[in-house]
């Protein structure tokens, strides 16, 4: 795999300085380079982006230049945030020395927890990645790495730097997507984290609509636990997290937006023995094995409240714990297991007559579903339309 071409951070800073001063000569002086070198650097940046950023006769920003300035300004601010623990007097110097490979080395290590895995991801040699990471650490003058036995891991400051660097890299990808959108070419990527409640109906429905409108758009769906997906969201690895909202949001870097409320139901196979009961008591429910959601999830909270009504002295049969809807479906169809699911999650199985809802009221089973987003996130037009469609498709789902 060829190594992708990335921008020179000095070229980006030059463009921002030029846009702010309205003079290439002044920008060159600020960065300590000659005017011809500055002109060549600006041209290389434009070639990389396949865009004209500044009108040379008037030094005015083009429409594409205004898009670039917005994103590059954010990118530089994010790198500055990564340098926040450093003495203010040194930040400006360090900023000018950091390069794109430095950012990639730190974020690659953070994502894969080893230099060898980061090197494979970046299509570089392990020594090259390790050298870039150690250079960044030396430049910043803070400990980004620490030894843990034979292993190397990021320190708290290293994890923080990796997060800010990762967000800076995401800004550049968003810029490239926005420049294409400005030419009415929607070929960008949306990375969506999905929790169990929205994997089978809301997210696929919205993607189907958007993919038909923009055939060249790319969609990445990531699954995992809530904790892993929130971490990916904070680091810029995913753009949007869709699923059940949390009552107590620990992270201060993200915020939640409710879309609709859902209710859980007891679900079993269509010919489950409980379907022959006219009335179902808690004692009947305690007779069967249950598939339960992971700990500290809204569905597990509802299950625990229901299980608290079972007869004393009768053990609760929590035989399977999983967040995989495929595994849940398979077990329900081939056994007497029961599970708590939303009707939306199993709409196709209900329509086909494979699964059915067991009629029994559940305590406190109403929960909000929505999106979790990074604070101060600036979506591209494609991402903004995806978010708007999520809101539109959520109407009436209560």
Tab-separated table of C-alpha atoms in Angstrom:
chain	number	residue	atom	x	y	z
A	1	UNK	CA	0.000	0.000	0.000
A	2	UNK	CA	1.535	3.364	-0.980
A	3	UNK	CA	2.006	5.904	1.782
A	4	UNK	CA	-0.695	8.587	1.434
A	5	UNK	CA	0.418	12.129	0.691
A	6	UNK	CA	-0.082	14.429	3.645
A	7	UNK	CA	0.324	18.190	4.052
A	8	UNK	CA	3.314	19.982	5.475
A	9	UNK	CA	2.240	21.681	8.706
A	10	UNK	CA	4.545	24.625	7.982
A	11	UNK	CA	2.699	25.146	4.699
A	12	UNK	CA	-0.606	25.148	6.570
A	13	UNK	CA	0.671	27.723	9.067
A	14	UNK	CA	1.958	29.836	6.205
A	15	UNK	CA	-1.451	29.823	4.531
A	16	UNK	CA	-3.209	30.770	7.786
A	17	UNK	CA	-0.732	33.610	8.370
A	18	UNK	CA	-1.150	34.793	4.785
A	19	UNK	CA	-4.939	34.786	5.097
A	20	UNK	CA	-4.794	36.685	8.377
A	21	UNK	CA	-2.306	39.348	7.194
A	22	UNK	CA	-3.394	39.573	3.570
A	23	UNK	CA	0.258	39.507	2.572
A	24	UNK	CA	2.456	36.614	1.490
A	25	UNK	CA	5.550	38.691	2.356
A	26	UNK	CA	4.312	39.321	5.906
A	27	UNK	CA	3.434	35.650	6.328
A	28	UNK	CA	6.887	34.635	5.101
A	29	UNK	CA	8.498	37.008	7.602
A	30	UNK	CA	6.376	35.587	10.417
A	31	UNK	CA	7.553	32.060	9.628
A	32	UNK	CA	11.142	33.114	8.995
A	33	UNK	CA	11.344	32.091	5.338
A	34	UNK	CA	11.925	33.958	2.089
A	35	UNK	CA	9.099	35.226	-0.079
A	36	UNK	CA	9.971	32.851	-2.983
A	37	UNK	CA	9.991	29.904	-0.555
A	38	UNK	CA	6.623	31.009	0.805
A	39	UNK	CA	5.188	31.264	-2.706
A	40	UNK	CA	6.416	27.774	-3.531
A	41	UNK	CA	5.039	26.371	-0.249
A	42	UNK	CA	1.606	27.863	-0.929
A	43	UNK	CA	1.618	26.417	-4.437
A	44	UNK	CA	2.463	22.945	-3.091
A	45	UNK	CA	-0.390	23.125	-0.598
A	46	UNK	CA	-2.805	24.069	-3.370
A	47	UNK	CA	-1.521	21.215	-5.529
A	48	UNK	CA	-2.049	18.783	-2.670
A	49	UNK	CA	-5.637	19.958	-2.202
A	50	UNK	CA	-6.244	20.425	-5.937
A	51	UNK	CA	-7.660	23.848	-5.116
A	52	UNK	CA	-6.861	27.530	-5.561
A	53	UNK	CA	-6.848	29.070	-2.094
A	54	UNK	CA	-5.686	32.658	-2.734
A	55	UNK	CA	-6.066	34.972	-5.707
A	56	UNK	CA	-2.494	36.059	-6.395
A	57	UNK	CA	-3.334	39.481	-7.830
A	58	UNK	CA	-5.433	40.651	-4.875
A	59	UNK	CA	-4.319	38.107	-2.208
A	60	UNK	CA	-8.019	37.578	-1.448
A	61	UNK	CA	-9.238	34.181	-0.327
A	62	UNK	CA	-11.194	32.179	-2.887
A	63	UNK	CA	-14.340	30.303	-1.863
A	64	UNK	CA	-12.164	27.201	-1.441
A	65	UNK	CA	-9.654	29.271	0.514
A	66	UNK	CA	-12.338	30.288	2.999
A	67	UNK	CA	-13.219	26.636	3.551
A	68	UNK	CA	-9.542	25.808	4.037
A	69	UNK	CA	-8.973	28.685	6.462
A	70	UNK	CA	-11.855	27.537	8.661
A	71	UNK	CA	-10.570	23.954	8.837
A	72	UNK	CA	-6.878	24.817	9.058
A	73	UNK	CA	-7.572	27.293	11.839
A	74	UNK	CA	-9.307	24.544	13.801
A	75	UNK	CA	-6.488	22.117	13.008
A	76	UNK	CA	-3.853	24.502	14.369
A	77	UNK	CA	-5.939	25.156	17.488
A	78	UNK	CA	-6.184	21.413	18.154
A	79	UNK	CA	-2.423	20.971	17.865
A	80	UNK	CA	-2.050	23.898	20.247
A	81	UNK	CA	-4.354	22.120	22.703
A	82	UNK	CA	-2.061	19.083	22.574
A	83	UNK	CA	0.779	21.371	23.628
A	84	UNK	CA	-1.215	22.931	26.480
A	85	UNK	CA	0.855	21.312	29.289
A	86	UNK	CA	3.972	23.011	27.891
A	87	UNK	CA	5.156	26.450	29.004
A	88	UNK	CA	3.358	29.087	26.914
A	89	UNK	CA	6.625	30.641	25.773
A	90	UNK	CA	7.686	27.344	24.190
A	91	UNK	CA	4.411	26.388	22.506
A	92	UNK	CA	4.960	28.595	19.449
A	93	UNK	CA	8.401	27.109	18.800
A	94	UNK	CA	7.203	23.533	19.255
A	95	UNK	CA	4.244	24.104	16.945
A	96	UNK	CA	6.561	25.088	14.128
A	97	UNK	CA	8.658	21.945	14.569
A	98	UNK	CA	5.898	19.343	14.756
A	99	UNK	CA	5.200	17.514	11.496
A	100	UNK	CA	2.442	15.341	10.093
A	101	UNK	CA	4.473	12.119	10.706
A	102	UNK	CA	4.782	13.129	14.377
A	103	UNK	CA	1.007	13.380	14.677
A	104	UNK	CA	0.482	10.070	12.901
A	105	UNK	CA	3.052	8.264	15.035
A	106	UNK	CA	1.431	9.336	18.311
A	107	UNK	CA	-2.153	8.674	17.201
A	108	UNK	CA	-1.180	5.388	15.542
A	109	UNK	CA	0.404	4.156	18.761
A	110	UNK	CA	-2.634	5.279	20.767
A	111	UNK	CA	-4.966	3.361	18.456
A	112	UNK	CA	-2.979	0.114	18.333
A	113	UNK	CA	-0.935	0.183	21.572
A	114	UNK	CA	2.311	-0.761	19.826
A	115	UNK	CA	4.774	0.724	17.375
A	116	UNK	CA	4.733	-2.400	15.201
A	117	UNK	CA	0.942	-2.311	14.753
A	118	UNK	CA	1.024	1.448	14.153
A	119	UNK	CA	3.728	0.929	11.521
A	120	UNK	CA	1.587	-1.635	9.688
A	121	UNK	CA	-1.378	0.749	9.700
A	122	UNK	CA	0.755	3.601	8.373
A	123	UNK	CA	2.638	1.414	5.866
A	124	UNK	CA	5.949	2.498	7.394
A	125	UNK	CA	8.796	0.721	9.111
A	126	UNK	CA	8.594	0.275	12.870
A	127	UNK	CA	11.857	2.199	13.473
A	128	UNK	CA	10.505	5.147	11.437
A	129	UNK	CA	7.303	5.317	13.493
A	130	UNK	CA	9.135	4.936	16.783
A	131	UNK	CA	11.654	7.598	15.801
A	132	UNK	CA	8.875	10.058	14.882
A	133	UNK	CA	7.051	9.400	18.171
A	134	UNK	CA	10.196	9.891	20.247
A	135	UNK	CA	11.044	13.057	18.301
A	136	UNK	CA	7.614	14.474	19.145
A	137	UNK	CA	8.138	13.594	22.798
A	138	UNK	CA	11.550	15.290	22.839
A	139	UNK	CA	10.232	18.397	21.079
A	140	UNK	CA	7.304	18.772	23.450
A	141	UNK	CA	9.498	18.237	26.485
A	142	UNK	CA	6.906	16.142	28.318
A	143	UNK	CA	6.712	12.394	28.926
A	144	UNK	CA	4.339	10.896	26.372
A	145	UNK	CA	5.452	7.294	26.959
A	146	UNK	CA	6.290	5.167	29.967
A	147	UNK	CA	7.562	1.629	30.423
A	148	UNK	CA	5.299	-0.945	32.020
A	149	UNK	CA	7.423	-4.028	32.416
A	150	UNK	CA	8.500	-4.979	28.932
A	151	UNK	CA	5.711	-2.948	27.371
A	152	UNK	CA	5.507	0.712	26.433
A	153	UNK	CA	2.331	2.679	26.993
A	154	UNK	CA	1.158	6.265	26.755
A	155	UNK	CA	1.160	8.427	29.851
A	156	UNK	CA	-1.867	10.513	30.801
A	157	UNK	CA	-0.344	13.454	28.912
A	158	UNK	CA	0.451	11.135	26.003
A	159	UNK	CA	-3.172	10.010	25.814
A	160	UNK	CA	-4.303	13.640	25.882
A	161	UNK	CA	-1.862	14.615	23.128
A	162	UNK	CA	-2.978	11.635	21.021
A	163	UNK	CA	-6.603	12.718	21.332
A	164	UNK	CA	-5.904	16.285	20.177
A	165	UNK	CA	-3.614	15.103	17.368
A	166	UNK	CA	-6.276	12.637	16.230
A	167	UNK	CA	-8.871	15.394	16.060
A	168	UNK	CA	-6.429	17.538	14.066
A	169	UNK	CA	-6.004	14.724	11.542
A	170	UNK	CA	-9.802	14.430	11.312
A	171	UNK	CA	-10.069	18.146	10.488
A	172	UNK	CA	-7.849	17.654	7.457
A	173	UNK	CA	-9.988	14.761	6.208
A	174	UNK	CA	-13.099	16.914	6.699
A	175	UNK	CA	-11.445	19.691	4.700
A	176	UNK	CA	-10.838	17.387	1.745
A	177	UNK	CA	-14.453	16.240	1.891
A	178	UNK	CA	-15.733	19.831	2.054
A	179	UNK	CA	-13.665	20.897	-0.947
A	180	UNK	CA	-15.269	18.077	-2.941
A	181	UNK	CA	-18.718	19.091	-1.683
A	182	UNK	CA	-18.021	22.649	-2.869
A	183	UNK	CA	-17.702	21.139	-6.353
A	184	UNK	CA	-20.975	19.248	-5.830
A	185	UNK	CA	-19.113	15.959	-5.527
A	186	UNK	CA	-20.220	14.109	-2.412
A	187	UNK	CA	-17.610	11.397	-1.988
A	188	UNK	CA	-16.784	11.906	1.677
A	189	UNK	CA	-16.916	9.389	4.495
A	190	UNK	CA	-19.159	9.219	7.542
A	191	UNK	CA	-18.056	6.990	10.408
A	192	UNK	CA	-20.958	5.969	12.633
A	193	UNK	CA	-20.767	4.206	15.963
A	194	UNK	CA	-23.874	2.125	16.630
A	195	UNK	CA	-25.240	0.640	19.827
A	196	UNK	CA	-27.552	-2.416	19.735
A	197	UNK	CA	-30.877	-0.568	19.695
A	198	UNK	CA	-30.253	1.232	16.383
A	199	UNK	CA	-28.147	-1.232	14.395
A	200	UNK	CA	-31.041	-2.883	12.594
A	201	UNK	CA	-33.472	-0.100	11.802
A	202	UNK	CA	-32.579	3.575	12.215
A	203	UNK	CA	-28.952	3.768	11.062
A	204	UNK	CA	-29.408	1.357	8.096
A	205	UNK	CA	-32.566	3.192	7.001
A	206	UNK	CA	-30.816	6.569	6.951
A	207	UNK	CA	-27.734	5.208	5.206
A	208	UNK	CA	-29.912	3.650	2.505
A	209	UNK	CA	-31.509	7.034	1.770
A	210	UNK	CA	-28.252	8.956	1.762
A	211	UNK	CA	-26.409	6.345	-0.303
A	212	UNK	CA	-29.092	6.564	-2.985
A	213	UNK	CA	-28.669	10.359	-3.119
A	214	UNK	CA	-24.873	10.268	-3.162
A	215	UNK	CA	-23.585	7.044	-4.753
A	216	UNK	CA	-19.946	7.992	-4.159
A	217	UNK	CA	-20.341	8.649	-0.436
A	218	UNK	CA	-18.766	6.144	1.949
A	219	UNK	CA	-20.227	4.915	5.218
A	220	UNK	CA	-18.360	3.123	7.976
A	221	UNK	CA	-20.355	1.446	10.742
A	222	UNK	CA	-18.489	0.608	13.929
A	223	UNK	CA	-19.892	-1.635	16.652
A	224	UNK	CA	-18.649	-2.135	20.172
A	225	UNK	CA	-19.360	-1.369	23.784
A	226	UNK	CA	-20.519	2.093	24.778
A	227	UNK	CA	-17.210	2.828	26.495
A	228	UNK	CA	-15.136	1.891	23.435
A	229	UNK	CA	-17.344	3.850	21.041
A	230	UNK	CA	-17.347	6.992	23.198
A	231	UNK	CA	-13.553	6.796	23.340
A	232	UNK	CA	-13.456	6.512	19.540
A	233	UNK	CA	-15.803	9.491	19.282
A	234	UNK	CA	-13.626	11.618	21.551
A	235	UNK	CA	-10.552	10.796	19.474
A	236	UNK	CA	-12.213	11.555	16.136
A	237	UNK	CA	-12.217	7.949	14.926
A	238	UNK	CA	-15.994	8.107	14.553
A	239	UNK	CA	-18.155	11.130	13.781
A	240	UNK	CA	-21.481	10.217	15.368
A	241	UNK	CA	-22.595	7.714	18.014
A	242	UNK	CA	-26.206	6.529	17.713
A	243	UNK	CA	-27.994	4.510	20.378
A	244	UNK	CA	-29.458	4.514	23.868
A	245	UNK	CA	-28.461	7.607	25.822
A	246	UNK	CA	-26.895	7.493	29.269
A	247	UNK	CA	-28.469	9.143	32.276
A	248	UNK	CA	-25.098	10.114	33.692
A	249	UNK	CA	-22.753	11.281	30.957
A	250	UNK	CA	-19.233	11.141	32.358
A	251	UNK	CA	-17.326	12.705	29.464
A	252	UNK	CA	-17.144	16.500	29.298
A	253	UNK	CA	-16.028	16.516	25.656
A	254	UNK	CA	-19.268	15.113	24.189
A	255	UNK	CA	-22.955	15.922	24.473
A	256	UNK	CA	-26.184	14.003	23.868
A	257	UNK	CA	-29.234	14.835	21.764
A	258	UNK	CA	-32.366	12.711	22.273
A	259	UNK	CA	-34.227	11.552	19.156
A	260	UNK	CA	-37.039	9.336	20.454
A	261	UNK	CA	-37.976	7.049	23.336
A	262	UNK	CA	-38.172	3.277	23.061
A	263	UNK	CA	-39.738	0.599	25.202
A	264	UNK	CA	-38.382	-2.885	25.775
A	265	UNK	CA	-40.505	-6.010	25.538
A	266	UNK	CA	-39.975	-9.610	26.574
A	267	UNK	CA	-39.225	-11.610	23.427
A	268	UNK	CA	-39.106	-15.342	22.700
A	269	UNK	CA	-39.589	-17.649	19.761
A	270	UNK	CA	-43.052	-17.669	18.215
A	271	UNK	CA	-43.944	-21.046	19.781
A	272	UNK	CA	-42.374	-20.381	23.163
A	273	UNK	CA	-44.146	-22.260	26.010
A	274	UNK	CA	-45.113	-18.968	27.655
A	275	UNK	CA	-47.271	-18.121	24.628
A	276	UNK	CA	-49.765	-20.743	25.884
A	277	UNK	CA	-50.254	-18.867	29.177
A	278	UNK	CA	-53.256	-16.604	29.488
A	279	UNK	CA	-51.581	-14.634	32.245
A	280	UNK	CA	-47.864	-14.528	32.981
A	281	UNK	CA	-46.564	-14.030	36.504
A	282	UNK	CA	-43.003	-13.218	37.615
A	283	UNK	CA	-42.747	-16.816	38.811
A	284	UNK	CA	-43.285	-18.008	35.205
A	285	UNK	CA	-40.546	-15.736	33.894
A	286	UNK	CA	-38.108	-17.064	36.474
A	287	UNK	CA	-38.512	-20.592	35.056
A	288	UNK	CA	-36.646	-19.764	31.832
A	289	UNK	CA	-33.059	-18.830	30.946
A	290	UNK	CA	-32.400	-15.237	29.918
A	291	UNK	CA	-30.134	-13.502	27.460
A	292	UNK	CA	-29.098	-10.245	29.112
A	293	UNK	CA	-27.356	-7.109	27.927
A	294	UNK	CA	-23.931	-6.073	29.175
A	295	UNK	CA	-23.580	-4.521	32.609
A	296	UNK	CA	-24.241	-0.802	33.047
A	297	UNK	CA	-26.444	-0.569	29.944
A	298	UNK	CA	-30.035	0.734	29.919
A	299	UNK	CA	-31.379	-2.688	28.875
A	300	UNK	CA	-29.536	-4.398	31.732
A	301	UNK	CA	-30.982	-1.883	34.186
A	302	UNK	CA	-34.495	-2.763	32.994
A	303	UNK	CA	-33.747	-6.486	33.308
A	304	UNK	CA	-32.458	-6.028	36.867
A	305	UNK	CA	-35.636	-4.137	37.818
A	306	UNK	CA	-37.780	-6.931	36.348
A	307	UNK	CA	-35.713	-9.688	37.983
A	308	UNK	CA	-36.205	-7.993	41.352
A	309	UNK	CA	-39.916	-8.988	41.106
A	310	UNK	CA	-39.105	-12.703	40.778
A	311	UNK	CA	-39.953	-14.923	43.781
A	312	UNK	CA	-37.443	-14.810	46.605
A	313	UNK	CA	-35.195	-17.837	46.708
A	314	UNK	CA	-35.631	-18.569	42.998
A	315	UNK	CA	-32.336	-17.835	41.221
A	316	UNK	CA	-32.406	-15.626	38.159
A	317	UNK	CA	-31.153	-17.640	35.193
A	318	UNK	CA	-28.898	-15.176	33.351
A	319	UNK	CA	-27.300	-17.798	31.157
A	320	UNK	CA	-25.992	-15.562	28.331
A	321	UNK	CA	-24.611	-12.011	28.374
A	322	UNK	CA	-24.134	-10.370	24.970
A	323	UNK	CA	-24.736	-7.253	22.943
A	324	UNK	CA	-24.795	-9.149	19.638
A	325	UNK	CA	-28.251	-9.122	18.092
A	326	UNK	CA	-27.277	-11.956	15.747
A	327	UNK	CA	-26.363	-14.171	18.696
A	328	UNK	CA	-29.560	-13.201	20.511
A	329	UNK	CA	-31.697	-14.057	17.472
A	330	UNK	CA	-30.030	-17.441	17.054
A	331	UNK	CA	-30.508	-18.406	20.693
A	332	UNK	CA	-34.116	-17.248	20.807
A	333	UNK	CA	-35.028	-19.212	17.688
A	334	UNK	CA	-33.423	-22.459	18.873
A	335	UNK	CA	-34.179	-22.501	22.590
A	336	UNK	CA	-36.542	-21.416	25.341
A	337	UNK	CA	-34.390	-18.422	26.163
A	338	UNK	CA	-36.015	-15.035	26.662
A	339	UNK	CA	-34.580	-11.561	26.092
A	340	UNK	CA	-35.494	-7.909	26.440
A	341	UNK	CA	-35.586	-6.205	23.054
A	342	UNK	CA	-37.254	-3.279	21.359
A	343	UNK	CA	-39.876	-4.085	18.734
A	344	UNK	CA	-37.833	-1.975	16.314
A	345	UNK	CA	-34.849	-4.295	16.701
A	346	UNK	CA	-36.806	-7.370	15.640
A	347	UNK	CA	-39.318	-5.892	13.222
A	348	UNK	CA	-38.380	-8.307	10.424
A	349	UNK	CA	-38.537	-11.374	12.706
A	350	UNK	CA	-41.918	-10.250	14.005
A	351	UNK	CA	-43.237	-9.741	10.467
A	352	UNK	CA	-41.900	-13.140	9.358
A	353	UNK	CA	-43.426	-14.884	12.384
A	354	UNK	CA	-40.126	-16.161	13.803
A	355	UNK	CA	-40.194	-14.283	17.106
A	356	UNK	CA	-43.006	-12.889	19.208
A	357	UNK	CA	-43.545	-10.552	22.132
A	358	UNK	CA	-44.471	-12.086	25.484
A	359	UNK	CA	-47.279	-10.033	27.012
A	360	UNK	CA	-46.016	-8.916	30.413
A	361	UNK	CA	-45.530	-5.350	31.703
A	362	UNK	CA	-41.989	-4.223	32.425
A	363	UNK	CA	-41.065	-1.714	35.133
A	364	UNK	CA	-39.370	1.488	34.005
A	365	UNK	CA	-38.586	0.226	30.495
A	366	UNK	CA	-38.839	3.532	28.643
A	367	UNK	CA	-35.444	4.860	27.583
A	368	UNK	CA	-34.248	7.667	25.281
A	369	UNK	CA	-32.376	6.954	22.042
A	370	UNK	CA	-30.325	9.659	20.419
A	371	UNK	CA	-26.978	10.814	19.122
A	372	UNK	CA	-23.817	11.550	21.036
A	373	UNK	CA	-21.566	14.149	19.393
A	374	UNK	CA	-18.282	15.872	20.138
A	375	UNK	CA	-18.659	19.364	21.520
A	376	UNK	CA	-17.630	22.011	18.967
A	377	UNK	CA	-17.770	19.394	16.175
A	378	UNK	CA	-18.117	20.999	12.738
A	379	UNK	CA	-19.800	18.515	10.371
A	380	UNK	CA	-19.325	18.487	6.633
A	381	UNK	CA	-22.447	18.966	4.494
A	382	UNK	CA	-22.756	15.175	4.090
A	383	UNK	CA	-22.449	14.588	7.837
A	384	UNK	CA	-24.931	17.369	8.575
A	385	UNK	CA	-27.438	15.822	6.145
A	386	UNK	CA	-26.973	12.421	7.786
A	387	UNK	CA	-27.736	13.987	11.165
A	388	UNK	CA	-30.795	15.766	9.762
A	389	UNK	CA	-32.092	12.482	8.323
A	390	UNK	CA	-31.613	10.763	11.680
A	391	UNK	CA	-33.836	13.417	13.237
A	392	UNK	CA	-36.394	13.131	10.443
A	393	UNK	CA	-36.582	9.317	10.565
A	394	UNK	CA	-36.938	9.382	14.347
A	395	UNK	CA	-40.249	11.233	14.178
A	396	UNK	CA	-43.038	8.847	15.168
A	397	UNK	CA	-40.748	6.098	16.493
A	398	UNK	CA	-41.857	6.625	20.113
